[in-house]
mmCIF file of C-alpha atoms in Angstrom:
data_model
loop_
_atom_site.group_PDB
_atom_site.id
_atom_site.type_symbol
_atom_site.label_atom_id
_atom_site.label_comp_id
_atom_site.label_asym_id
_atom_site.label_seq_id
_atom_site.Cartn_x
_atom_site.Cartn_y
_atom_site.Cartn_z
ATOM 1 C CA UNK L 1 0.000 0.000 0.000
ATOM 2 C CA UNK L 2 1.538 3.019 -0.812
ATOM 3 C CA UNK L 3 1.124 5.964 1.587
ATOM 4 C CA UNK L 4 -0.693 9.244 0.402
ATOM 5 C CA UNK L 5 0.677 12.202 1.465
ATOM 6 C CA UNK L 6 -0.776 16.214 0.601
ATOM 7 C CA UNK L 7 -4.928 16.654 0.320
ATOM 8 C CA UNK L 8 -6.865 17.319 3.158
ATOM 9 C CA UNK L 9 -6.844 15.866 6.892
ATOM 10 C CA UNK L 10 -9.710 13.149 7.499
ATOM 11 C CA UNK L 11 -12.661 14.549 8.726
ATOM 12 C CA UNK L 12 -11.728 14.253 12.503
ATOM 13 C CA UNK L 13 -8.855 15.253 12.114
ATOM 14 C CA UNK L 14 -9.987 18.187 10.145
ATOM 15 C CA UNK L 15 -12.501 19.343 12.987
ATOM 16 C CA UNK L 16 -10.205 19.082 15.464
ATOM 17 C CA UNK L 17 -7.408 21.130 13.555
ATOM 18 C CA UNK L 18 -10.791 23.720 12.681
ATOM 19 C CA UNK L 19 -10.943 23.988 16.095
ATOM 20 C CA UNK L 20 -7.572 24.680 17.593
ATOM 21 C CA UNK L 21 -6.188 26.336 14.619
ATOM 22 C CA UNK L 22 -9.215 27.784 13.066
ATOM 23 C CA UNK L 23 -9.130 26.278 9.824
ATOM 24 C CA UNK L 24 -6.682 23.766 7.989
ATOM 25 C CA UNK L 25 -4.846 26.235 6.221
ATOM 26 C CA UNK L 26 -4.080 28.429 9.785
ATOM 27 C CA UNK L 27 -2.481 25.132 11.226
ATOM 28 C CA UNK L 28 -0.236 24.699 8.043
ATOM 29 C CA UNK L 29 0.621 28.380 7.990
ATOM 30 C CA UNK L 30 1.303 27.501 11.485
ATOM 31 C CA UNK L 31 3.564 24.742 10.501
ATOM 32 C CA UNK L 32 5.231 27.045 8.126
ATOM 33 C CA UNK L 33 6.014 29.786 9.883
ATOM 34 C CA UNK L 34 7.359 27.689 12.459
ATOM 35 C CA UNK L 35 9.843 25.511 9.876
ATOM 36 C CA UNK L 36 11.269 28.655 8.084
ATOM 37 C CA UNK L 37 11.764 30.282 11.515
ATOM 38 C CA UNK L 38 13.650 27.214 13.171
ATOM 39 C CA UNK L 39 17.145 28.837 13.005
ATOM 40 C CA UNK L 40 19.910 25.905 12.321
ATOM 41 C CA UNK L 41 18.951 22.433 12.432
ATOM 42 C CA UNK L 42 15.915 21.138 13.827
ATOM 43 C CA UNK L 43 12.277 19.963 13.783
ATOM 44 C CA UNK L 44 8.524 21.124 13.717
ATOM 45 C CA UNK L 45 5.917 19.229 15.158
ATOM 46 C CA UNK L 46 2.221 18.612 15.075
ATOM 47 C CA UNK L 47 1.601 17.627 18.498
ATOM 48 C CA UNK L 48 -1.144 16.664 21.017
ATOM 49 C CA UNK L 49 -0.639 18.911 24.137
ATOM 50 C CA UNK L 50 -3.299 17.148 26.674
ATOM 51 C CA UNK L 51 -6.619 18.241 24.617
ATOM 52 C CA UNK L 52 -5.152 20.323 22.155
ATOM 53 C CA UNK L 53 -3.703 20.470 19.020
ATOM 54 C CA UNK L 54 -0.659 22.627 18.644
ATOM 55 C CA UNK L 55 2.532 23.378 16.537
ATOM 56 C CA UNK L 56 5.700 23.358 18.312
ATOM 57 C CA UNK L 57 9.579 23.232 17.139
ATOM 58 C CA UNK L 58 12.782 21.621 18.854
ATOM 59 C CA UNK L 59 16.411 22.420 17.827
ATOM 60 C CA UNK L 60 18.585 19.605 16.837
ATOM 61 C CA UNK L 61 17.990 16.059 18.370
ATOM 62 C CA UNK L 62 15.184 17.397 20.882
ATOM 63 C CA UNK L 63 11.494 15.928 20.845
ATOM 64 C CA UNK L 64 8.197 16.830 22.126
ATOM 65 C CA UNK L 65 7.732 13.556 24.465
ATOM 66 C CA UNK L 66 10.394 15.295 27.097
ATOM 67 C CA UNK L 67 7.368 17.706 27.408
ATOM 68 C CA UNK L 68 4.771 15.535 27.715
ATOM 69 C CA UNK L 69 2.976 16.415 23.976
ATOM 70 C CA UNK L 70 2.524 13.875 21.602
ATOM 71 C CA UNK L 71 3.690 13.926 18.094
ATOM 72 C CA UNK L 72 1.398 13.641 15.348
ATOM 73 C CA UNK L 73 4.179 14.097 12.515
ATOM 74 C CA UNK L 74 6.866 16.418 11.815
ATOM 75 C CA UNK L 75 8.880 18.408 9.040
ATOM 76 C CA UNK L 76 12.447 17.839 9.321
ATOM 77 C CA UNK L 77 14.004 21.250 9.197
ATOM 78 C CA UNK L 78 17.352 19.780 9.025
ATOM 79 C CA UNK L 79 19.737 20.720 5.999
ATOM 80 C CA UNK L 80 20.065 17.150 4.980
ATOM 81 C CA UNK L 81 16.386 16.837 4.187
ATOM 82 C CA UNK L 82 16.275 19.376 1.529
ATOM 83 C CA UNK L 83 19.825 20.623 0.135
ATOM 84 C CA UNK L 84 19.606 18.419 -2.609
ATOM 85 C CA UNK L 85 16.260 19.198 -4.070
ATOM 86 C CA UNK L 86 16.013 22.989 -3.090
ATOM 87 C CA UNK L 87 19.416 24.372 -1.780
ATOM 88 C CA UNK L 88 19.185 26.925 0.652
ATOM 89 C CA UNK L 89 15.228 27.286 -0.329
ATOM 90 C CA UNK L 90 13.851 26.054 3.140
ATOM 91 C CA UNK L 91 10.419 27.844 2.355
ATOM 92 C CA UNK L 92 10.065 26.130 -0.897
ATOM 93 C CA UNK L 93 10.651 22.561 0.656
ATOM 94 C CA UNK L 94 8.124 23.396 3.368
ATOM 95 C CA UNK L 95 5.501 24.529 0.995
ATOM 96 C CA UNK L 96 6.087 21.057 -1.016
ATOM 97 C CA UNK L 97 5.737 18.765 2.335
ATOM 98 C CA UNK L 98 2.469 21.156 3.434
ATOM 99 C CA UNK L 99 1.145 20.249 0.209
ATOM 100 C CA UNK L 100 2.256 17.048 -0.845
ATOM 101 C CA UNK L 101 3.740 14.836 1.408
ATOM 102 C CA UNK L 102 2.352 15.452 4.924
ATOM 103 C CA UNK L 103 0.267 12.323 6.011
ATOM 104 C CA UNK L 104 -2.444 13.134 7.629
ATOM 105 C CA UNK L 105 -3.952 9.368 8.103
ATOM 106 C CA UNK L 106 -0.852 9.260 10.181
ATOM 107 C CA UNK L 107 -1.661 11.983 12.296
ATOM 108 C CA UNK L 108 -4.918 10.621 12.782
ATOM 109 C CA UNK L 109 -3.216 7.008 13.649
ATOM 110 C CA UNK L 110 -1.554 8.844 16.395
ATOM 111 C CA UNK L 111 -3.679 11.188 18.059
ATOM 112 C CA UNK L 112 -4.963 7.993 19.713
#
């Protein structure tokens, strides 16, 4: 089975990210602003933060479980995950995963 990435959340998902966020496109802006502002190396994460849904970034080889949030997924803000495809272009990578690659059935899988 190959995994889908892009499109739009499942529909509980989707509520739930309405809900916290506003709207789906708020919580990727969200996720956006927060990848091209990670300075250095690093992550973004769609977490679960006791009944809420929130967007929160770690530097290097930190992770949101120290803090008691739950990841849903992540962007990899790391060099190595886009230098090859789009340089020093860290907006244009993010824009691609927001719209094509981010697996929302995933995040569904592990808000539990």
């Amino acid at each position: 089975i190959k995994a889908k990435g892009g499109g739009e959340p499942p529909a509980v998902l989707k509520h739930k990210l309405e809900a916290d966020f506003g709207s789906v496109e708020a919580a990727k802006k969200e996720l956006a602003t927060a990848a091209t502002s990670q300075f250095g190396s690093g992550w973004v994460w769609l977490v679960k933060d006791g009944d809420k849904l929130k967007v929160v970034k770690t530097p290097n080889a930190e992770v949101p479980f120290t803090a008691n949030m739950q990841p849903l997924l992540n962007i990899d803000v790391w060099e190595h995950a886009y230098y090859l495809d789009y340089q020093n272009k860290r907006a244009d990578y993010v824009n691609a995963v927001l719209d094509k690659l981010l697996n929302w059935e995933f995040a569904l899988q592990n808000m539990g």
